[in-house]
PDB file of C-alpha atoms in Angstrom:
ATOM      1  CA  UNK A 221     -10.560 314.686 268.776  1.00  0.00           C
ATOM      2  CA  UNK A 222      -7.416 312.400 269.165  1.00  0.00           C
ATOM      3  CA  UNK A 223      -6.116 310.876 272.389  1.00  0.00           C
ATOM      4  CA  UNK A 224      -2.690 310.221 272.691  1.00  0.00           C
ATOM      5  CA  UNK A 225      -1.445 306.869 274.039  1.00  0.00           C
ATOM      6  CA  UNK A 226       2.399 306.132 274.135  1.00  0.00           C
ATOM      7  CA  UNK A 227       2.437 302.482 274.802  1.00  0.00           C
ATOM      8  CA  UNK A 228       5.183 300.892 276.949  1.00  0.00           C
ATOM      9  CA  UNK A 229       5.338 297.769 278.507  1.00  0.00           C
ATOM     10  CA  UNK A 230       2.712 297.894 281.434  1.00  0.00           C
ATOM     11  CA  UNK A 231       0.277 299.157 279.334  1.00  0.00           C
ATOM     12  CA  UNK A 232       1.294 296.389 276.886  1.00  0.00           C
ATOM     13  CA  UNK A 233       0.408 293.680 279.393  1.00  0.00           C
ATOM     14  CA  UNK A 234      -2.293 295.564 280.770  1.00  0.00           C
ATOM     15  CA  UNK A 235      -4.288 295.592 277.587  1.00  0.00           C
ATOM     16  CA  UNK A 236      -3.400 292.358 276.867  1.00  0.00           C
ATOM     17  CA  UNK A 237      -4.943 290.650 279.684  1.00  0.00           C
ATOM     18  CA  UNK A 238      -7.843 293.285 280.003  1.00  0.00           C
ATOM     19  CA  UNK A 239      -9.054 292.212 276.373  1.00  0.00           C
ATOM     20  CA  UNK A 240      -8.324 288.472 277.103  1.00  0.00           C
ATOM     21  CA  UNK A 241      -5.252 288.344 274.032  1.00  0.00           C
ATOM     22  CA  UNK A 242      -3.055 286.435 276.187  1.00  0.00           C
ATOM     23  CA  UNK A 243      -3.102 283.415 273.378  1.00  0.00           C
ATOM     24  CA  UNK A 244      -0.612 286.410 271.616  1.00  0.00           C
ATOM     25  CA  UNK A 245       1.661 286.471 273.954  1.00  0.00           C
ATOM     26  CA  UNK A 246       3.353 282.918 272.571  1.00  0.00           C
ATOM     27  CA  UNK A 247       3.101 284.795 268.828  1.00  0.00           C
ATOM     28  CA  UNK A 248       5.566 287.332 270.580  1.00  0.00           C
ATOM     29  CA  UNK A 249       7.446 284.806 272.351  1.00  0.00           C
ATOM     30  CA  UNK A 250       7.880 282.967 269.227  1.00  0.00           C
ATOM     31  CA  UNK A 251       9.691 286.276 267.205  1.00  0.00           C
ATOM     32  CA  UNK A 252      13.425 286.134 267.063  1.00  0.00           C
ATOM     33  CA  UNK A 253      13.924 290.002 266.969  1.00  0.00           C
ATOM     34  CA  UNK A 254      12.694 292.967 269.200  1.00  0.00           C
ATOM     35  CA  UNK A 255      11.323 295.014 266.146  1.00  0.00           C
ATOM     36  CA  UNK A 256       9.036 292.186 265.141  1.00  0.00           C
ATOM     37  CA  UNK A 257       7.169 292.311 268.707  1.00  0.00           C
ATOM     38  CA  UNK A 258       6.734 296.212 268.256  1.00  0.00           C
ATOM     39  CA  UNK A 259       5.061 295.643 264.844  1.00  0.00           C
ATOM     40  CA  UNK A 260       2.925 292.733 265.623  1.00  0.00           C
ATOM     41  CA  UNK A 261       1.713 294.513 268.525  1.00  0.00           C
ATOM     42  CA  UNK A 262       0.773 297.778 266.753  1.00  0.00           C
ATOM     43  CA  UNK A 263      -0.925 295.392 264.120  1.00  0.00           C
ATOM     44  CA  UNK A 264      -3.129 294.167 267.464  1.00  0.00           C
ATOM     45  CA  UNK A 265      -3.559 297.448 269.224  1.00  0.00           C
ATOM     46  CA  UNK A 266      -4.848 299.064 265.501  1.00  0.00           C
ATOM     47  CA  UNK A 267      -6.888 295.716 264.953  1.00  0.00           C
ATOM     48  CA  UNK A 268      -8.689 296.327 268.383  1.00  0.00           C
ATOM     49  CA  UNK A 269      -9.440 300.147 269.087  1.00  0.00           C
ATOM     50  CA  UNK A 270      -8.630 301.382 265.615  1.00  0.00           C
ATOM     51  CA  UNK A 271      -6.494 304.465 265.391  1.00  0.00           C
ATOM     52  CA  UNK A 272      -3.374 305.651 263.451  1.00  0.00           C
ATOM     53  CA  UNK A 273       0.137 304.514 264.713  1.00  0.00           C
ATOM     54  CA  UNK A 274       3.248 306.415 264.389  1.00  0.00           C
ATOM     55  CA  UNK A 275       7.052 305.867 264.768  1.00  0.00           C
ATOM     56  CA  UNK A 276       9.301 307.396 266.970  1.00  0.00           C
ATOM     57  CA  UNK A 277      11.306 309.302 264.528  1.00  0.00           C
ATOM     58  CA  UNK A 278       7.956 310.742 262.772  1.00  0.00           C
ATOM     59  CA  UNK A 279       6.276 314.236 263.921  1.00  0.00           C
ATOM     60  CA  UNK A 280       2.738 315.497 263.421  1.00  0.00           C
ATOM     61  CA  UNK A 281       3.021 318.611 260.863  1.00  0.00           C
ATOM     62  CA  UNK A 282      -0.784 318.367 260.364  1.00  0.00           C
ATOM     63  CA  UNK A 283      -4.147 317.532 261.659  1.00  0.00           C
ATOM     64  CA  UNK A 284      -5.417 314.103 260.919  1.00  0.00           C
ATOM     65  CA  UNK A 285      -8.607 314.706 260.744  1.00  0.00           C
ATOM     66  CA  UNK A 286      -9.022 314.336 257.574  1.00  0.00           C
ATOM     67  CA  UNK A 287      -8.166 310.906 257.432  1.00  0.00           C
ATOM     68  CA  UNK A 288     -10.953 308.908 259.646  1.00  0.00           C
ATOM     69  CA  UNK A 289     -13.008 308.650 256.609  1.00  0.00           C
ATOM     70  CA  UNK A 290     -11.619 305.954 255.096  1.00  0.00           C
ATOM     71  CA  UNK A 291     -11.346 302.698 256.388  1.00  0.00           C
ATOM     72  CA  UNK A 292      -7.441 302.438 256.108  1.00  0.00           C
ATOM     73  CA  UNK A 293      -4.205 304.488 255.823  1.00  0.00           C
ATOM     74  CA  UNK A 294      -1.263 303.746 254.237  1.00  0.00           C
ATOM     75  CA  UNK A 295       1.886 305.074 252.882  1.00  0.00           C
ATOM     76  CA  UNK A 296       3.855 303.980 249.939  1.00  0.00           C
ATOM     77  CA  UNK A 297       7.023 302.617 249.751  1.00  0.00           C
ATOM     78  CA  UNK A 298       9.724 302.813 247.290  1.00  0.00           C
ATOM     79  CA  UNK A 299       9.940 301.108 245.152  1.00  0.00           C
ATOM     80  CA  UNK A 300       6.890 299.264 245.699  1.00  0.00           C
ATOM     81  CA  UNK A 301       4.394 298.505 248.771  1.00  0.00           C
ATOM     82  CA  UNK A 302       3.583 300.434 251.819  1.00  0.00           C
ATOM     83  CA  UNK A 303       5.711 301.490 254.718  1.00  0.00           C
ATOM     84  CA  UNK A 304       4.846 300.632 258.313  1.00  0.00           C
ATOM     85  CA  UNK A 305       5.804 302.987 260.552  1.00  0.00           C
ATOM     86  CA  UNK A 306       2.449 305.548 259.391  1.00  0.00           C
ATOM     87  CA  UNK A 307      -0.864 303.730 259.347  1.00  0.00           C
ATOM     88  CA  UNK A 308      -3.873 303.872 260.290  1.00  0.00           C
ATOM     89  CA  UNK A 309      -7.195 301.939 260.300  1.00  0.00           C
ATOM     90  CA  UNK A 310     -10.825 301.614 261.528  1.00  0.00           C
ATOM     91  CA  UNK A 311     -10.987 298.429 264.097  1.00  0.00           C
ATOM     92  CA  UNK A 312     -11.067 295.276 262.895  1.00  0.00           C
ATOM     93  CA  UNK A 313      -9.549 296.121 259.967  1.00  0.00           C
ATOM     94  CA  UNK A 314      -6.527 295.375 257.474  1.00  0.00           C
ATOM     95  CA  UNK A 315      -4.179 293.730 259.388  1.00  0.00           C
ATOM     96  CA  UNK A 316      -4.821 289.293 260.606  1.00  0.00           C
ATOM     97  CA  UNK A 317      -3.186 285.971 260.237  1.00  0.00           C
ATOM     98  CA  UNK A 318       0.442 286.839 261.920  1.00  0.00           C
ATOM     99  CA  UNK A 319       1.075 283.651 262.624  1.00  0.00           C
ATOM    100  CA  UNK A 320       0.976 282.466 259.268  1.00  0.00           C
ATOM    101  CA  UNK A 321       3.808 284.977 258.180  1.00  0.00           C
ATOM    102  CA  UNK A 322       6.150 283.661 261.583  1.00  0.00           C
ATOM    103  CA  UNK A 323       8.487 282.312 259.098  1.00  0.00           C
ATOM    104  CA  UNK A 324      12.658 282.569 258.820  1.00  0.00           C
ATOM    105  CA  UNK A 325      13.604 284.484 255.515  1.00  0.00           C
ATOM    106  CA  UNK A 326      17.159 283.060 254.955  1.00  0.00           C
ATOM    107  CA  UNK A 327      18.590 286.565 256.693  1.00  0.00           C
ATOM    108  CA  UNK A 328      17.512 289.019 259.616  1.00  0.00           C
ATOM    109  CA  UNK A 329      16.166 291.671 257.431  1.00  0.00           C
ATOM    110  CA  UNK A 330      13.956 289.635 255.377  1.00  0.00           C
ATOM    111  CA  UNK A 331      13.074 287.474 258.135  1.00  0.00           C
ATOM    112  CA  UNK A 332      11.430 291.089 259.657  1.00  0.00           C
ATOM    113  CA  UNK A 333      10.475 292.310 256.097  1.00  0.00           C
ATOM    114  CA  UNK A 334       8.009 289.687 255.090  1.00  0.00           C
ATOM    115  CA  UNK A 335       7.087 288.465 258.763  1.00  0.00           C
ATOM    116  CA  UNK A 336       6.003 291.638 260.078  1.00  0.00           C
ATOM    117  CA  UNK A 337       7.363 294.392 258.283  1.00  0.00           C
ATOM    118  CA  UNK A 338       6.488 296.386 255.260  1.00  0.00           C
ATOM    119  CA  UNK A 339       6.016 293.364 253.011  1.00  0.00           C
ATOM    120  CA  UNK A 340       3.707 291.869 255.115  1.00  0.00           C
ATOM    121  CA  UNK A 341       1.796 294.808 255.111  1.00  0.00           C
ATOM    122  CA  UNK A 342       1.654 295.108 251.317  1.00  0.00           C
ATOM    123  CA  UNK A 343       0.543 291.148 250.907  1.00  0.00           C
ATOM    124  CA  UNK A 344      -2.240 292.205 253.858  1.00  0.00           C
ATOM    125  CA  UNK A 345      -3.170 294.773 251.570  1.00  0.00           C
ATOM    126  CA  UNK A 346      -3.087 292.667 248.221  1.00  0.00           C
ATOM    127  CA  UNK A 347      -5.491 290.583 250.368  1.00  0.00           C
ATOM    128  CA  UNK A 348      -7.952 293.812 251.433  1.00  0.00           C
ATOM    129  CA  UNK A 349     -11.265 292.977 249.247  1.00  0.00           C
ATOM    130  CA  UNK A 350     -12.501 296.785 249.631  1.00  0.00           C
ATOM    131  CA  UNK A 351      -9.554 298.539 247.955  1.00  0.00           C
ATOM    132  CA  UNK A 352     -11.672 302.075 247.535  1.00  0.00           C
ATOM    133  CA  UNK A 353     -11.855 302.454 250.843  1.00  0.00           C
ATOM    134  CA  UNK A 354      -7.930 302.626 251.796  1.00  0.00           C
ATOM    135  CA  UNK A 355      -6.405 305.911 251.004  1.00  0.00           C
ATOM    136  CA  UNK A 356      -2.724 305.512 250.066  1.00  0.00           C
ATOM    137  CA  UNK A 357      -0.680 308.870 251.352  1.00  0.00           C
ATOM    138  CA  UNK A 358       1.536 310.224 249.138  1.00  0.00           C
ATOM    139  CA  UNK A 359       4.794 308.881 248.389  1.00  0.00           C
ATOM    140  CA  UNK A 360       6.361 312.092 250.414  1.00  0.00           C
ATOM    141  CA  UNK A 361       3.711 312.029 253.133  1.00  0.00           C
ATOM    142  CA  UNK A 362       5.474 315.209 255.062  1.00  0.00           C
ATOM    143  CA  UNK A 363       2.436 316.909 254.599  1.00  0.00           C
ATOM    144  CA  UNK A 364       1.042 315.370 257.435  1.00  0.00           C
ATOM    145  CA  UNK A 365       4.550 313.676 258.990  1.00  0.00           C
ATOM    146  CA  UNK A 366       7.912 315.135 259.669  1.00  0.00           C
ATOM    147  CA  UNK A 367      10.394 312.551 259.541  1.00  0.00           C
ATOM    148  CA  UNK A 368      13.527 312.278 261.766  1.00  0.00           C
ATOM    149  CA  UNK A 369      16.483 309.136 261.083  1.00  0.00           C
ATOM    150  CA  UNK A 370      15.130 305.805 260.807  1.00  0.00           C
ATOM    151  CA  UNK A 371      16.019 302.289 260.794  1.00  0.00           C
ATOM    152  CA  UNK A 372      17.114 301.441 263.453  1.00  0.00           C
ATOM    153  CA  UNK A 373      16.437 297.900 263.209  1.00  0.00           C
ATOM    154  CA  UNK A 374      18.606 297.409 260.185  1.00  0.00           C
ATOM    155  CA  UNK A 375      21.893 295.293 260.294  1.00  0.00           C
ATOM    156  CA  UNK A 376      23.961 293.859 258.093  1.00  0.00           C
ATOM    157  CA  UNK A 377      21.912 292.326 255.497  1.00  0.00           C
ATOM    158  CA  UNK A 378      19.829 295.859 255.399  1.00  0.00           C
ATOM    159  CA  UNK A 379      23.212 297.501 253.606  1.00  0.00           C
ATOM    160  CA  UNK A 380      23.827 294.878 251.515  1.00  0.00           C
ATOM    161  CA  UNK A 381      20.327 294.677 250.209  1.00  0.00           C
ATOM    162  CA  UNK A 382      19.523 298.113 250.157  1.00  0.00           C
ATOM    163  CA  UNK A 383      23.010 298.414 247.971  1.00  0.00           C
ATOM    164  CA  UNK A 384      22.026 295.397 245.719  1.00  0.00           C
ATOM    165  CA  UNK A 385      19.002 297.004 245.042  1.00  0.00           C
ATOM    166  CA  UNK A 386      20.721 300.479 244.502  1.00  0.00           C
ATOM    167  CA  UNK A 387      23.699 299.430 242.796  1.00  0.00           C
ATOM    168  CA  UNK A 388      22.842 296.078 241.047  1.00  0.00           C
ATOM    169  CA  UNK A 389      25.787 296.431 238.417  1.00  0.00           C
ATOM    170  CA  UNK A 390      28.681 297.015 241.071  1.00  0.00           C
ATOM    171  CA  UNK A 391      27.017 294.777 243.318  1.00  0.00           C
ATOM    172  CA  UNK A 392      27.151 291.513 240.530  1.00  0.00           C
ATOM    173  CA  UNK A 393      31.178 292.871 239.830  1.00  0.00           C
ATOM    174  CA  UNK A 394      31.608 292.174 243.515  1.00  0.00           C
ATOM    175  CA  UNK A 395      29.710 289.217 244.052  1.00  0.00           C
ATOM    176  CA  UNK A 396      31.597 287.930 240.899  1.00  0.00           C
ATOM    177  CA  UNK A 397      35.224 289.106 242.105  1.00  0.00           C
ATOM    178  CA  UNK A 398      34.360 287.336 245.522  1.00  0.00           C
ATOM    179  CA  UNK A 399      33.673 283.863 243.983  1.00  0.00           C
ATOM    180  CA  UNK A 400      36.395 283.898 241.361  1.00  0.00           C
ATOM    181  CA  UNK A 401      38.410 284.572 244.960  1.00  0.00           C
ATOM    182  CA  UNK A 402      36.931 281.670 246.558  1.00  0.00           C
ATOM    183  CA  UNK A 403      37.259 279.384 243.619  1.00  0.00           C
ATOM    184  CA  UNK A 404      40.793 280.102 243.266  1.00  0.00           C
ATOM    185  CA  UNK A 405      41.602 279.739 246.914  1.00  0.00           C
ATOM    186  CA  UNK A 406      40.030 276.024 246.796  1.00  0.00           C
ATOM    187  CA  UNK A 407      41.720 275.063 243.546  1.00  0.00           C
ATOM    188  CA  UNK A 408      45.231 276.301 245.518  1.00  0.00           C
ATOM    189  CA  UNK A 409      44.073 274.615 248.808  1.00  0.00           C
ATOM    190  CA  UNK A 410      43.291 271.545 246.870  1.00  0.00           C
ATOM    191  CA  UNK A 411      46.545 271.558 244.860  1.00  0.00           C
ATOM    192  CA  UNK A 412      48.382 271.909 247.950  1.00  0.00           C
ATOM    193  CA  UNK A 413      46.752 268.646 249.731  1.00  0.00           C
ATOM    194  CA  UNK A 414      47.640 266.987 246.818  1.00  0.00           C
ATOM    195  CA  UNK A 415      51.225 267.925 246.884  1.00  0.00           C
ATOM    196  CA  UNK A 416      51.444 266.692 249.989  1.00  0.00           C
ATOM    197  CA  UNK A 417      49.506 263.128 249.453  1.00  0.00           C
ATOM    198  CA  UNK A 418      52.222 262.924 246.945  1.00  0.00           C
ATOM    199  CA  UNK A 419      55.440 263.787 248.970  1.00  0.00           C
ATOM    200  CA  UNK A 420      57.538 260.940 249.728  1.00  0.00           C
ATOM    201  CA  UNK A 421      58.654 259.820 253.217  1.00  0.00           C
ATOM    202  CA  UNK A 422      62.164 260.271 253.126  1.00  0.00           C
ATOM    203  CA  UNK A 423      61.529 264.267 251.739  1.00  0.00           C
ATOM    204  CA  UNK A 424      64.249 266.534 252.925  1.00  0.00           C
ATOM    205  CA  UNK A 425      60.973 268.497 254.590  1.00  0.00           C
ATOM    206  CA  UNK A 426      59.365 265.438 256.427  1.00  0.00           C
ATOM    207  CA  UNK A 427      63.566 264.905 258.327  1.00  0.00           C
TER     208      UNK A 427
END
């Protein structure tokens, strides 16, 4: 049978200090962004009583049953890697060395992405010596999942990614039409200066 646990934050700090992990709190301290807490601590709660972990906007179409036999659940990610907000694992299993991934990725979103996020849990796999034993769901997993809107977590840099990645010939034309922009507004800044460097004192404009 399954027990149901929806963690919030007293239970949070209660299993913390119960199972003497208060060395993580200063890992969560240390995160810039909400979303990376929430994933490093599923990461620990899996680690320690083992389980499967699912995302707000994801509903149970199907028993799970059928998943305890293998050491490790994942589900795939397009287009490439494994999505975090399904898994599942036996304890002390898949999932260590966060604090070697507590790194800043140049923007927000990849900052979350490789720290904590699905890419982190795609190198943690790369790293999993027992391969056989993790079953990889799917790509459309609503067999066992029904899945509501996501990403919430996303700013910014998540659409302009995400649209790089979609739409990698428009997205050069723009990136292209915005430094030819640039470049000419310099060269006319710069002409202008020198204009003025040049303008004699007794200019009708300087009276």
């Amino acid at each position: 049978y399954f027990r149901f646990i929806h963690w919030n934050d007293e239970k949070v700090n209660t299993f913390i200090t119960e199972n003497n992990y208060e060395w993580f709190l200063s890992l969560l301290d240390s995160y810039s962004y909400a979303i990376q807490r929430v994933d490093a601590l599923k990461y620990l709660i899996i680690y320690h009583y083992g389980g499967i972990y699912m995302d707000y906007d994801l509903g149970c179409r199907q028993n799970f049953s059928a998943l305890l036999r293998y050491k490790a659940v994942l589900t795939k990610s397009h287009p490439f890697g494994f999505n975090n907000d399904f898994l599942g694992a036996h304890p002390k299993n898949l999932v260590k060395d966060l604090p070697s991934s507590n790194r800043f990725y140049l923007l927000p979103y990849l900052t979350i992405f490789l720290s904590t996020g699905p890419l982190y849990l795609t190198w943690q796999y790369s790293r999993f010596d027992d391969k056989s034993s993790i079953v990889n769901l799917l790509d459309d997993y609503t067999y066992f999942t029904a899945r509501g809107k996501g990403g919430s977590w996303g700013s910014y840099d998540a659409t302009m990614i995400i649209y790089a990645y979609m739409h990698p010939f428009q997205f050069s034309i723009r990136i292209a039409i915005v430094i030819v922009l640039v470049y000419c507004i310099f060269k006319y800044v710069k002409r202008v200066k020198c204009s003025f460097a040049r303008m004699p004192d007794t200019h009708p404009f300087l009276k």
